Amino acid sequence: MFSKFRELDIIGMILNGGVYFLWVMVLTFAGVTWKWNDGRIIALFVLFGVTLIAFILQQYFAVFTTPARRAFPGTFLKRRSLIILYISTCCSNSAFFVGAYYIPLFFQFTRGDSAIAAAVRLLPFVMVTITVIMSSGALMPVFGYYMPWYFISGVFLVAGSSLMYTVDAQTPTANIYGYSVLLAIGAGAIAQAAYSVAAAKVKGVEVNQAVTFINLAQLGATVLCLAISGTIFQNLALRNLETALAQYGDYSREQLISAIAGAKSDILIHGTPEVKEAAISAIVSAMKNVYVSLIGAGGVVLTTSFFLKREKLFMKMEAVG
């Protein structure tokens, strides 16, 4: 047991966790809780930068570890295809997690749904994503070509997120379901594909490192995308509410932040119909801007797909999905 523990890159794992932790801290508090030029935000940015540089140097020079046991398999950064697989996995998983978080939130604000009812509305998105993941996992090894899947993913990600960007408080529910299905197809097409492709493109002794490489892409995407989307939503929603409700009364910053935090806030429960309508429109207007980042993510997947090799690989079906 102790010998296995010694093989872990403990320092690398701690520094890697610190990078993600500080990134989330900065984006969670910046703009809403503390202003961007607040000394505490600046200090967090500095700590984030120092920790990131320390992690890069520790991994590059294999400090307190060995090249084979590093937490981040940096040698794969010299291979074009693996870099594209890493980036595309980040983008597709970002689309899934952002959609899974903000679609129910949209229904809670605009339809007054409870948490359970809003979660039920998420089922089409989740079920289509899972179905497409399983389909790609079954079909990709059969045909052997992986580049078309990344191209298709990019097309659907751009289309779905672009349509979600057009949504407002009055958009019919059926439209939301349709747009989310397009987004789900884009996310599911390559969500797990990189495991199989990466494993097929490296040497046998590198398979474990390749799996770790893609794992880091998935885990990193979850943290980074939700932190970035949360910052976009909170900052824009606060600004929109300040503008939209200025004519209806002198609402404190705490009341506005409370309205952003949930549909059961004082403003949305006890406000007049006009105030409620203005507040919801302001919040939804901010929420749809979250999908701008997914338009960019889809564009990255679509563009980088052209740089993947048009090759046929022997892939194991169980390695995908």
PDB file of C-alpha atoms in Angstrom:
ATOM      1  CA  MET A   1       0.000   0.000   0.000  1.00  0.00           C
ATOM      2  CA  PHE A   2       2.719   2.478   1.000  1.00  0.00           C
ATOM      3  CA  SER A   3       4.767   1.644  -2.091  1.00  0.00           C
ATOM      4  CA  LYS A   4       1.762   2.431  -4.315  1.00  0.00           C
ATOM      5  CA  PHE A   5       1.231   5.705  -2.473  1.00  0.00           C
ATOM      6  CA  ARG A   6       4.865   6.678  -3.070  1.00  0.00           C
ATOM      7  CA  GLU A   7       4.363   6.266  -6.812  1.00  0.00           C
ATOM      8  CA  LEU A   8       1.824   9.094  -6.850  1.00  0.00           C
ATOM      9  CA  ASP A   9       2.885  12.596  -7.820  1.00  0.00           C
ATOM     10  CA  ILE A  10       1.627  14.128  -4.572  1.00  0.00           C
ATOM     11  CA  ILE A  11       3.211  17.538  -5.143  1.00  0.00           C
ATOM     12  CA  GLY A  12       1.809  17.698  -8.660  1.00  0.00           C
ATOM     13  CA  MET A  13      -1.654  16.712  -7.467  1.00  0.00           C
ATOM     14  CA  ILE A  14      -1.621  19.368  -4.743  1.00  0.00           C
ATOM     15  CA  LEU A  15      -0.460  22.087  -7.126  1.00  0.00           C
ATOM     16  CA  ASN A  16      -2.974  21.013  -9.768  1.00  0.00           C
ATOM     17  CA  GLY A  17      -5.784  21.121  -7.208  1.00  0.00           C
ATOM     18  CA  GLY A  18      -4.559  24.521  -6.056  1.00  0.00           C
ATOM     19  CA  VAL A  19      -4.728  25.884  -9.603  1.00  0.00           C
ATOM     20  CA  TYR A  20      -8.365  24.840  -9.988  1.00  0.00           C
ATOM     21  CA  PHE A  21      -9.289  25.969  -6.479  1.00  0.00           C
ATOM     22  CA  LEU A  22      -7.846  29.465  -6.928  1.00  0.00           C
ATOM     23  CA  TRP A  23      -9.370  29.785 -10.409  1.00  0.00           C
ATOM     24  CA  VAL A  24     -12.827  29.047  -9.004  1.00  0.00           C
ATOM     25  CA  MET A  25     -12.249  31.382  -6.048  1.00  0.00           C
ATOM     26  CA  VAL A  26     -11.297  34.281  -8.309  1.00  0.00           C
ATOM     27  CA  LEU A  27     -14.219  33.883 -10.700  1.00  0.00           C
ATOM     28  CA  THR A  28     -16.752  33.210  -7.948  1.00  0.00           C
ATOM     29  CA  PHE A  29     -16.033  36.358  -5.954  1.00  0.00           C
ATOM     30  CA  ALA A  30     -14.916  38.755  -8.706  1.00  0.00           C
ATOM     31  CA  GLY A  31     -17.394  41.400  -9.785  1.00  0.00           C
ATOM     32  CA  VAL A  32     -20.315  40.463  -7.511  1.00  0.00           C
ATOM     33  CA  THR A  33     -18.989  39.805  -4.020  1.00  0.00           C
ATOM     34  CA  TRP A  34     -15.824  41.886  -4.506  1.00  0.00           C
ATOM     35  CA  LYS A  35     -15.071  44.338  -7.291  1.00  0.00           C
ATOM     36  CA  TRP A  36     -12.558  43.349  -9.952  1.00  0.00           C
ATOM     37  CA  ASN A  37     -10.028  45.897  -8.698  1.00  0.00           C
ATOM     38  CA  ASP A  38     -10.431  44.848  -5.050  1.00  0.00           C
ATOM     39  CA  GLY A  39      -7.161  43.957  -3.377  1.00  0.00           C
ATOM     40  CA  ARG A  40      -8.466  40.525  -2.429  1.00  0.00           C
ATOM     41  CA  ILE A  41      -9.269  39.673  -6.050  1.00  0.00           C
ATOM     42  CA  ILE A  42      -5.873  40.913  -7.177  1.00  0.00           C
ATOM     43  CA  ALA A  43      -4.225  38.797  -4.467  1.00  0.00           C
ATOM     44  CA  LEU A  44      -6.156  35.720  -5.639  1.00  0.00           C
ATOM     45  CA  PHE A  45      -5.105  36.374  -9.230  1.00  0.00           C
ATOM     46  CA  VAL A  46      -1.474  36.605  -8.140  1.00  0.00           C
ATOM     47  CA  LEU A  47      -1.741  33.389  -6.107  1.00  0.00           C
ATOM     48  CA  PHE A  48      -3.362  31.666  -9.071  1.00  0.00           C
ATOM     49  CA  GLY A  49      -0.559  32.773 -11.383  1.00  0.00           C
ATOM     50  CA  VAL A  50       2.170  31.728  -8.959  1.00  0.00           C
ATOM     51  CA  THR A  51       0.566  28.320  -8.361  1.00  0.00           C
ATOM     52  CA  LEU A  52       0.103  27.733 -12.095  1.00  0.00           C
ATOM     53  CA  ILE A  53       3.749  28.586 -12.824  1.00  0.00           C
ATOM     54  CA  ALA A  54       4.891  26.370  -9.942  1.00  0.00           C
ATOM     55  CA  PHE A  55       2.805  23.481 -11.307  1.00  0.00           C
ATOM     56  CA  ILE A  56       4.203  23.910 -14.832  1.00  0.00           C
ATOM     57  CA  LEU A  57       7.810  24.017 -13.579  1.00  0.00           C
ATOM     58  CA  GLN A  58       7.283  21.087 -11.217  1.00  0.00           C
ATOM     59  CA  GLN A  59       5.848  18.984 -14.039  1.00  0.00           C
ATOM     60  CA  TYR A  60       8.425  20.066 -16.619  1.00  0.00           C
ATOM     61  CA  PHE A  61      11.428  19.307 -14.424  1.00  0.00           C
ATOM     62  CA  ALA A  62       9.731  16.350 -12.657  1.00  0.00           C
ATOM     63  CA  VAL A  63      10.434  17.756  -9.184  1.00  0.00           C
ATOM     64  CA  PHE A  64       9.785  15.145  -6.441  1.00  0.00           C
ATOM     65  CA  THR A  65       8.503  12.752  -9.106  1.00  0.00           C
ATOM     66  CA  THR A  66       9.611  11.050 -12.315  1.00  0.00           C
ATOM     67  CA  PRO A  67       8.621  11.765 -15.941  1.00  0.00           C
ATOM     68  CA  ALA A  68       6.609   8.532 -15.997  1.00  0.00           C
ATOM     69  CA  ARG A  69       4.702   9.368 -12.810  1.00  0.00           C
ATOM     70  CA  ARG A  70       3.901  13.034 -13.379  1.00  0.00           C
ATOM     71  CA  ALA A  71       0.332  14.108 -12.655  1.00  0.00           C
ATOM     72  CA  PHE A  72       0.090  15.710 -16.099  1.00  0.00           C
ATOM     73  CA  PRO A  73       1.501  13.734 -19.071  1.00  0.00           C
ATOM     74  CA  GLY A  74       3.147  16.756 -20.640  1.00  0.00           C
ATOM     75  CA  THR A  75       4.927  14.739 -23.321  1.00  0.00           C
ATOM     76  CA  PHE A  76       1.597  14.487 -25.172  1.00  0.00           C
ATOM     77  CA  LEU A  77       1.654  18.255 -25.710  1.00  0.00           C
ATOM     78  CA  LYS A  78       4.153  17.587 -28.507  1.00  0.00           C
ATOM     79  CA  ARG A  79       1.583  15.599 -30.485  1.00  0.00           C
ATOM     80  CA  ARG A  80      -0.905  17.569 -32.555  1.00  0.00           C
ATOM     81  CA  SER A  81      -3.708  15.004 -32.551  1.00  0.00           C
ATOM     82  CA  LEU A  82      -3.609  14.480 -28.794  1.00  0.00           C
ATOM     83  CA  ILE A  83      -3.689  18.234 -28.176  1.00  0.00           C
ATOM     84  CA  ILE A  84      -6.775  18.505 -30.399  1.00  0.00           C
ATOM     85  CA  LEU A  85      -8.398  15.579 -28.595  1.00  0.00           C
ATOM     86  CA  TYR A  86      -7.711  17.269 -25.260  1.00  0.00           C
ATOM     87  CA  ILE A  87      -9.154  20.629 -26.359  1.00  0.00           C
ATOM     88  CA  SER A  88     -12.182  19.084 -28.059  1.00  0.00           C
ATOM     89  CA  THR A  89     -12.960  16.974 -24.987  1.00  0.00           C
ATOM     90  CA  CYS A  90     -12.854  20.120 -22.854  1.00  0.00           C
ATOM     91  CA  CYS A  91     -15.216  21.900 -25.239  1.00  0.00           C
ATOM     92  CA  SER A  92     -17.766  19.087 -25.577  1.00  0.00           C
ATOM     93  CA  ASN A  93     -17.909  18.432 -21.848  1.00  0.00           C
ATOM     94  CA  SER A  94     -18.238  22.167 -21.194  1.00  0.00           C
ATOM     95  CA  ALA A  95     -21.315  22.195 -23.431  1.00  0.00           C
ATOM     96  CA  PHE A  96     -22.864  19.358 -21.459  1.00  0.00           C
ATOM     97  CA  PHE A  97     -22.239  20.796 -17.985  1.00  0.00           C
ATOM     98  CA  VAL A  98     -23.246  24.343 -18.890  1.00  0.00           C
ATOM     99  CA  GLY A  99     -26.446  23.064 -20.477  1.00  0.00           C
ATOM    100  CA  ALA A 100     -27.168  20.768 -17.531  1.00  0.00           C
ATOM    101  CA  TYR A 101     -26.825  23.693 -15.120  1.00  0.00           C
ATOM    102  CA  TYR A 102     -28.497  26.573 -16.955  1.00  0.00           C
ATOM    103  CA  ILE A 103     -31.424  24.849 -18.690  1.00  0.00           C
ATOM    104  CA  PRO A 104     -33.164  23.962 -15.383  1.00  0.00           C
ATOM    105  CA  LEU A 105     -32.231  27.387 -14.012  1.00  0.00           C
ATOM    106  CA  PHE A 106     -33.966  29.012 -16.984  1.00  0.00           C
ATOM    107  CA  PHE A 107     -37.206  27.147 -16.242  1.00  0.00           C
ATOM    108  CA  GLN A 108     -37.042  27.983 -12.548  1.00  0.00           C
ATOM    109  CA  PHE A 109     -36.887  31.703 -13.318  1.00  0.00           C
ATOM    110  CA  THR A 110     -39.255  31.883 -16.284  1.00  0.00           C
ATOM    111  CA  ARG A 111     -41.818  29.177 -15.456  1.00  0.00           C
ATOM    112  CA  GLY A 112     -41.599  29.202 -11.667  1.00  0.00           C
ATOM    113  CA  ASP A 113     -40.660  25.513 -11.623  1.00  0.00           C
ATOM    114  CA  SER A 114     -39.576  23.766  -8.455  1.00  0.00           C
ATOM    115  CA  ALA A 115     -36.136  22.156  -8.427  1.00  0.00           C
ATOM    116  CA  ILE A 116     -37.655  18.744  -9.209  1.00  0.00           C
ATOM    117  CA  ALA A 117     -39.863  20.042 -12.026  1.00  0.00           C
ATOM    118  CA  ALA A 118     -36.927  21.899 -13.562  1.00  0.00           C
ATOM    119  CA  ALA A 119     -34.808  18.750 -13.367  1.00  0.00           C
ATOM    120  CA  VAL A 120     -37.515  16.818 -15.224  1.00  0.00           C
ATOM    121  CA  ARG A 121     -37.357  19.370 -18.027  1.00  0.00           C
ATOM    122  CA  LEU A 122     -33.663  18.515 -18.358  1.00  0.00           C
ATOM    123  CA  LEU A 123     -34.417  14.900 -19.276  1.00  0.00           C
ATOM    124  CA  PRO A 124     -34.492  15.411 -23.088  1.00  0.00           C
ATOM    125  CA  PHE A 125     -31.050  17.015 -22.959  1.00  0.00           C
ATOM    126  CA  VAL A 126     -29.551  14.315 -20.740  1.00  0.00           C
ATOM    127  CA  MET A 127     -31.202  11.376 -22.504  1.00  0.00           C
ATOM    128  CA  VAL A 128     -30.138  12.530 -25.954  1.00  0.00           C
ATOM    129  CA  THR A 129     -26.585  13.140 -24.730  1.00  0.00           C
ATOM    130  CA  ILE A 130     -26.355   9.633 -23.250  1.00  0.00           C
ATOM    131  CA  THR A 131     -27.892   8.068 -26.371  1.00  0.00           C
ATOM    132  CA  VAL A 132     -25.427   9.827 -28.655  1.00  0.00           C
ATOM    133  CA  ILE A 133     -22.484   8.888 -26.414  1.00  0.00           C
ATOM    134  CA  MET A 134     -23.515   5.230 -26.573  1.00  0.00           C
ATOM    135  CA  SER A 135     -24.107   5.419 -30.331  1.00  0.00           C
ATOM    136  CA  SER A 136     -20.698   6.955 -31.015  1.00  0.00           C
ATOM    137  CA  GLY A 137     -19.122   4.388 -28.704  1.00  0.00           C
ATOM    138  CA  ALA A 138     -20.687   1.581 -30.732  1.00  0.00           C
ATOM    139  CA  LEU A 139     -20.272   2.983 -34.243  1.00  0.00           C
ATOM    140  CA  MET A 140     -16.861   4.647 -34.139  1.00  0.00           C
ATOM    141  CA  PRO A 141     -14.920   1.378 -33.647  1.00  0.00           C
ATOM    142  CA  VAL A 142     -16.951  -0.215 -36.450  1.00  0.00           C
ATOM    143  CA  PHE A 143     -16.039   2.416 -39.044  1.00  0.00           C
ATOM    144  CA  GLY A 144     -12.660   3.318 -37.557  1.00  0.00           C
ATOM    145  CA  TYR A 145     -12.752   6.956 -38.710  1.00  0.00           C
ATOM    146  CA  TYR A 146     -12.955   9.529 -35.935  1.00  0.00           C
ATOM    147  CA  MET A 147     -12.456  12.871 -37.696  1.00  0.00           C
ATOM    148  CA  PRO A 148     -16.080  13.070 -39.014  1.00  0.00           C
ATOM    149  CA  TRP A 149     -17.423  12.746 -35.474  1.00  0.00           C
ATOM    150  CA  TYR A 150     -15.482  15.816 -34.364  1.00  0.00           C
ATOM    151  CA  PHE A 151     -16.674  17.785 -37.391  1.00  0.00           C
ATOM    152  CA  ILE A 152     -20.303  16.807 -36.718  1.00  0.00           C
ATOM    153  CA  SER A 153     -19.898  17.673 -33.046  1.00  0.00           C
ATOM    154  CA  GLY A 154     -18.619  21.144 -33.902  1.00  0.00           C
ATOM    155  CA  VAL A 155     -21.535  21.800 -36.275  1.00  0.00           C
ATOM    156  CA  PHE A 156     -24.173  20.804 -33.716  1.00  0.00           C
ATOM    157  CA  LEU A 157     -22.444  22.638 -30.861  1.00  0.00           C
ATOM    158  CA  VAL A 158     -22.399  25.878 -32.848  1.00  0.00           C
ATOM    159  CA  ALA A 159     -25.994  25.419 -34.037  1.00  0.00           C
ATOM    160  CA  GLY A 160     -27.407  24.450 -30.634  1.00  0.00           C
ATOM    161  CA  SER A 161     -25.597  27.112 -28.611  1.00  0.00           C
ATOM    162  CA  SER A 162     -26.396  29.797 -31.210  1.00  0.00           C
ATOM    163  CA  LEU A 163     -30.093  28.987 -30.946  1.00  0.00           C
ATOM    164  CA  MET A 164     -29.916  28.938 -27.136  1.00  0.00           C
ATOM    165  CA  TYR A 165     -28.439  32.435 -27.359  1.00  0.00           C
ATOM    166  CA  THR A 166     -31.669  33.649 -29.010  1.00  0.00           C
ATOM    167  CA  VAL A 167     -33.828  32.484 -26.089  1.00  0.00           C
ATOM    168  CA  ASP A 168     -35.779  34.973 -23.987  1.00  0.00           C
ATOM    169  CA  ALA A 169     -38.369  34.676 -21.234  1.00  0.00           C
ATOM    170  CA  GLN A 170     -41.205  34.223 -23.769  1.00  0.00           C
ATOM    171  CA  THR A 171     -39.552  31.525 -25.892  1.00  0.00           C
ATOM    172  CA  PRO A 172     -41.890  28.485 -26.138  1.00  0.00           C
ATOM    173  CA  THR A 173     -40.867  25.448 -24.123  1.00  0.00           C
ATOM    174  CA  ALA A 174     -40.869  23.235 -27.226  1.00  0.00           C
ATOM    175  CA  ASN A 175     -38.245  25.503 -28.795  1.00  0.00           C
ATOM    176  CA  ILE A 176     -36.015  25.180 -25.730  1.00  0.00           C
ATOM    177  CA  TYR A 177     -36.250  21.393 -25.929  1.00  0.00           C
ATOM    178  CA  GLY A 178     -35.379  21.436 -29.624  1.00  0.00           C
ATOM    179  CA  TYR A 179     -32.398  23.728 -29.168  1.00  0.00           C
ATOM    180  CA  SER A 180     -31.128  21.684 -26.227  1.00  0.00           C
ATOM    181  CA  VAL A 181     -31.335  18.481 -28.280  1.00  0.00           C
ATOM    182  CA  LEU A 182     -29.033  19.995 -30.913  1.00  0.00           C
ATOM    183  CA  LEU A 183     -26.619  20.982 -28.154  1.00  0.00           C
ATOM    184  CA  ALA A 184     -26.850  17.482 -26.675  1.00  0.00           C
ATOM    185  CA  ILE A 185     -25.973  15.848 -30.003  1.00  0.00           C
ATOM    186  CA  GLY A 186     -22.902  18.054 -30.317  1.00  0.00           C
ATOM    187  CA  ALA A 187     -21.782  17.338 -26.768  1.00  0.00           C
ATOM    188  CA  GLY A 188     -22.463  13.598 -26.866  1.00  0.00           C
ATOM    189  CA  ALA A 189     -20.827  12.890 -30.228  1.00  0.00           C
ATOM    190  CA  ILE A 190     -17.296  13.208 -28.819  1.00  0.00           C
ATOM    191  CA  ALA A 191     -17.754  13.392 -25.044  1.00  0.00           C
ATOM    192  CA  GLN A 192     -16.052  10.018 -24.498  1.00  0.00           C
ATOM    193  CA  ALA A 193     -14.538   9.410 -27.923  1.00  0.00           C
ATOM    194  CA  ALA A 194     -11.077  10.681 -27.053  1.00  0.00           C
ATOM    195  CA  TYR A 195     -10.472   7.767 -24.688  1.00  0.00           C
ATOM    196  CA  SER A 196     -10.675   5.306 -27.551  1.00  0.00           C
ATOM    197  CA  VAL A 197      -8.894   7.460 -30.114  1.00  0.00           C
ATOM    198  CA  ALA A 198      -6.036   8.447 -27.804  1.00  0.00           C
ATOM    199  CA  ALA A 199      -5.520   4.852 -26.674  1.00  0.00           C
ATOM    200  CA  ALA A 200      -5.343   3.731 -30.310  1.00  0.00           C
ATOM    201  CA  LYS A 201      -2.830   6.428 -31.272  1.00  0.00           C
ATOM    202  CA  VAL A 202      -0.215   5.824 -28.547  1.00  0.00           C
ATOM    203  CA  LYS A 203       2.113   2.955 -27.748  1.00  0.00           C
ATOM    204  CA  GLY A 204       0.925   0.199 -25.463  1.00  0.00           C
ATOM    205  CA  VAL A 205       3.009   1.432 -22.537  1.00  0.00           C
ATOM    206  CA  GLU A 206       1.486   4.907 -22.922  1.00  0.00           C
ATOM    207  CA  VAL A 207      -2.183   3.890 -22.787  1.00  0.00           C
ATOM    208  CA  ASN A 208      -2.555   4.587 -19.070  1.00  0.00           C
ATOM    209  CA  GLN A 209      -0.993   8.009 -19.492  1.00  0.00           C
ATOM    210  CA  ALA A 210      -3.289   8.716 -22.443  1.00  0.00           C
ATOM    211  CA  VAL A 211      -6.330   7.872 -20.314  1.00  0.00           C
ATOM    212  CA  THR A 212      -5.027  10.183 -17.574  1.00  0.00           C
ATOM    213  CA  PHE A 213      -4.516  12.909 -20.166  1.00  0.00           C
ATOM    214  CA  ILE A 214      -8.147  12.746 -21.300  1.00  0.00           C
ATOM    215  CA  ASN A 215      -9.370  12.409 -17.699  1.00  0.00           C
ATOM    216  CA  LEU A 216      -7.710  15.727 -16.912  1.00  0.00           C
ATOM    217  CA  ALA A 217      -9.458  17.285 -19.906  1.00  0.00           C
ATOM    218  CA  GLN A 218     -12.842  16.125 -18.646  1.00  0.00           C
ATOM    219  CA  LEU A 219     -12.306  17.102 -15.020  1.00  0.00           C
ATOM    220  CA  GLY A 220     -10.722  20.418 -15.961  1.00  0.00           C
ATOM    221  CA  ALA A 221     -13.594  21.261 -18.299  1.00  0.00           C
ATOM    222  CA  THR A 222     -16.119  20.771 -15.517  1.00  0.00           C
ATOM    223  CA  VAL A 223     -14.336  23.200 -13.212  1.00  0.00           C
ATOM    224  CA  LEU A 224     -13.317  25.784 -15.789  1.00  0.00           C
ATOM    225  CA  CYS A 225     -16.558  26.004 -17.759  1.00  0.00           C
ATOM    226  CA  LEU A 226     -18.845  26.331 -14.743  1.00  0.00           C
ATOM    227  CA  ALA A 227     -16.573  28.954 -13.168  1.00  0.00           C
ATOM    228  CA  ILE A 228     -16.414  31.005 -16.380  1.00  0.00           C
ATOM    229  CA  SER A 229     -20.135  30.698 -17.140  1.00  0.00           C
ATOM    230  CA  GLY A 230     -20.978  31.573 -13.542  1.00  0.00           C
ATOM    231  CA  THR A 231     -18.889  34.729 -13.735  1.00  0.00           C
ATOM    232  CA  ILE A 232     -20.523  35.772 -17.009  1.00  0.00           C
ATOM    233  CA  PHE A 233     -24.007  35.166 -15.642  1.00  0.00           C
ATOM    234  CA  GLN A 234     -23.558  36.804 -12.238  1.00  0.00           C
ATOM    235  CA  ASN A 235     -21.809  39.935 -13.483  1.00  0.00           C
ATOM    236  CA  LEU A 236     -24.140  40.559 -16.414  1.00  0.00           C
ATOM    237  CA  ALA A 237     -27.246  39.750 -14.359  1.00  0.00           C
ATOM    238  CA  LEU A 238     -26.227  42.219 -11.649  1.00  0.00           C
ATOM    239  CA  ARG A 239     -25.605  44.942 -14.205  1.00  0.00           C
ATOM    240  CA  ASN A 240     -28.865  44.205 -16.038  1.00  0.00           C
ATOM    241  CA  LEU A 241     -30.885  44.246 -12.824  1.00  0.00           C
ATOM    242  CA  GLU A 242     -29.406  47.565 -11.710  1.00  0.00           C
ATOM    243  CA  THR A 243     -30.487  49.097 -15.023  1.00  0.00           C
ATOM    244  CA  ALA A 244     -33.877  47.372 -15.327  1.00  0.00           C
ATOM    245  CA  LEU A 245     -35.079  48.045 -11.762  1.00  0.00           C
ATOM    246  CA  ALA A 246     -33.728  51.567 -11.352  1.00  0.00           C
ATOM    247  CA  GLN A 247     -37.104  53.055 -12.305  1.00  0.00           C
ATOM    248  CA  TYR A 248     -39.052  50.886  -9.838  1.00  0.00           C
ATOM    249  CA  GLY A 249     -37.283  51.735  -6.624  1.00  0.00           C
ATOM    250  CA  ASP A 250     -34.019  51.856  -4.751  1.00  0.00           C
ATOM    251  CA  TYR A 251     -33.044  48.223  -4.447  1.00  0.00           C
ATOM    252  CA  SER A 252     -29.900  47.396  -2.504  1.00  0.00           C
ATOM    253  CA  ARG A 253     -27.021  45.448  -3.975  1.00  0.00           C
ATOM    254  CA  GLU A 254     -27.791  42.596  -1.572  1.00  0.00           C
ATOM    255  CA  GLN A 255     -31.378  42.377  -2.857  1.00  0.00           C
ATOM    256  CA  LEU A 256     -30.172  42.257  -6.460  1.00  0.00           C
ATOM    257  CA  ILE A 257     -27.630  39.546  -5.669  1.00  0.00           C
ATOM    258  CA  SER A 258     -30.357  37.604  -3.874  1.00  0.00           C
ATOM    259  CA  ALA A 259     -32.528  37.788  -6.997  1.00  0.00           C
ATOM    260  CA  ILE A 260     -29.679  36.326  -9.052  1.00  0.00           C
ATOM    261  CA  ALA A 261     -29.148  33.563  -6.512  1.00  0.00           C
ATOM    262  CA  GLY A 262     -32.630  32.126  -6.897  1.00  0.00           C
ATOM    263  CA  ALA A 263     -36.184  32.510  -8.084  1.00  0.00           C
ATOM    264  CA  LYS A 264     -37.436  32.614  -4.461  1.00  0.00           C
ATOM    265  CA  SER A 265     -35.827  35.963  -3.663  1.00  0.00           C
ATOM    266  CA  ASP A 266     -37.697  38.903  -2.145  1.00  0.00           C
ATOM    267  CA  ILE A 267     -37.804  40.806  -5.437  1.00  0.00           C
ATOM    268  CA  LEU A 268     -39.266  37.894  -7.397  1.00  0.00           C
ATOM    269  CA  ILE A 269     -41.771  36.909  -4.695  1.00  0.00           C
ATOM    270  CA  HIS A 270     -43.004  40.225  -3.314  1.00  0.00           C
ATOM    271  CA  GLY A 271     -42.317  42.557  -6.229  1.00  0.00           C
ATOM    272  CA  THR A 272     -45.076  43.977  -8.398  1.00  0.00           C
ATOM    273  CA  PRO A 273     -45.845  42.188 -11.698  1.00  0.00           C
ATOM    274  CA  GLU A 274     -43.908  44.888 -13.544  1.00  0.00           C
ATOM    275  CA  VAL A 275     -40.874  44.455 -11.282  1.00  0.00           C
ATOM    276  CA  LYS A 276     -40.982  40.672 -11.619  1.00  0.00           C
ATOM    277  CA  GLU A 277     -41.212  40.856 -15.398  1.00  0.00           C
ATOM    278  CA  ALA A 278     -38.347  43.347 -15.626  1.00  0.00           C
ATOM    279  CA  ALA A 279     -36.185  41.309 -13.243  1.00  0.00           C
ATOM    280  CA  ILE A 280     -36.776  38.003 -15.028  1.00  0.00           C
ATOM    281  CA  SER A 281     -36.081  39.567 -18.428  1.00  0.00           C
ATOM    282  CA  ALA A 282     -32.847  41.061 -17.092  1.00  0.00           C
ATOM    283  CA  ILE A 283     -31.736  37.729 -15.606  1.00  0.00           C
ATOM    284  CA  VAL A 284     -32.606  35.698 -18.717  1.00  0.00           C
ATOM    285  CA  SER A 285     -30.829  38.250 -20.888  1.00  0.00           C
ATOM    286  CA  ALA A 286     -27.693  37.654 -18.837  1.00  0.00           C
ATOM    287  CA  MET A 287     -28.203  33.888 -18.842  1.00  0.00           C
ATOM    288  CA  LYS A 288     -28.300  33.595 -22.610  1.00  0.00           C
ATOM    289  CA  ASN A 289     -24.879  35.224 -22.846  1.00  0.00           C
ATOM    290  CA  VAL A 290     -23.463  32.115 -21.180  1.00  0.00           C
ATOM    291  CA  TYR A 291     -24.011  30.333 -24.486  1.00  0.00           C
ATOM    292  CA  VAL A 292     -21.655  32.726 -26.262  1.00  0.00           C
ATOM    293  CA  SER A 293     -18.795  30.782 -24.686  1.00  0.00           C
ATOM    294  CA  LEU A 294     -20.311  27.563 -26.050  1.00  0.00           C
ATOM    295  CA  ILE A 295     -20.551  29.078 -29.533  1.00  0.00           C
ATOM    296  CA  GLY A 296     -16.828  29.690 -29.223  1.00  0.00           C
ATOM    297  CA  ALA A 297     -16.267  26.147 -27.918  1.00  0.00           C
ATOM    298  CA  GLY A 298     -18.201  24.687 -30.841  1.00  0.00           C
ATOM    299  CA  GLY A 299     -16.227  26.844 -33.245  1.00  0.00           C
ATOM    300  CA  VAL A 300     -12.979  25.517 -31.759  1.00  0.00           C
ATOM    301  CA  VAL A 301     -14.133  21.893 -32.162  1.00  0.00           C
ATOM    302  CA  LEU A 302     -15.279  22.549 -35.726  1.00  0.00           C
ATOM    303  CA  THR A 303     -12.059  24.329 -36.707  1.00  0.00           C
ATOM    304  CA  THR A 304      -9.645  21.892 -35.077  1.00  0.00           C
ATOM    305  CA  SER A 305     -11.473  18.912 -36.608  1.00  0.00           C
ATOM    306  CA  PHE A 306      -9.953  19.860 -39.972  1.00  0.00           C
ATOM    307  CA  PHE A 307      -6.489  19.351 -38.477  1.00  0.00           C
ATOM    308  CA  LEU A 308      -7.212  15.778 -37.401  1.00  0.00           C
ATOM    309  CA  LYS A 309      -5.880  13.007 -39.615  1.00  0.00           C
ATOM    310  CA  ARG A 310      -8.263  11.308 -42.016  1.00  0.00           C
ATOM    311  CA  GLU A 311      -7.113   7.933 -40.812  1.00  0.00           C
ATOM    312  CA  LYS A 312      -8.756   4.693 -39.843  1.00  0.00           C
ATOM    313  CA  LEU A 313      -7.854   3.324 -36.428  1.00  0.00           C
ATOM    314  CA  PHE A 314      -8.417   0.010 -34.736  1.00  0.00           C
ATOM    315  CA  MET A 315     -10.396   0.940 -31.649  1.00  0.00           C
ATOM    316  CA  LYS A 316     -11.839  -1.254 -28.929  1.00  0.00           C
ATOM    317  CA  MET A 317     -15.564  -0.712 -28.473  1.00  0.00           C
ATOM    318  CA  GLU A 318     -15.365  -0.935 -24.692  1.00  0.00           C
ATOM    319  CA  ALA A 319     -12.763   1.827 -24.615  1.00  0.00           C
ATOM    320  CA  VAL A 320     -15.324   4.372 -25.791  1.00  0.00           C
ATOM    321  CA  GLY A 321     -18.224   5.682 -23.708  1.00  0.00           C
TER     322      GLY A 321
END
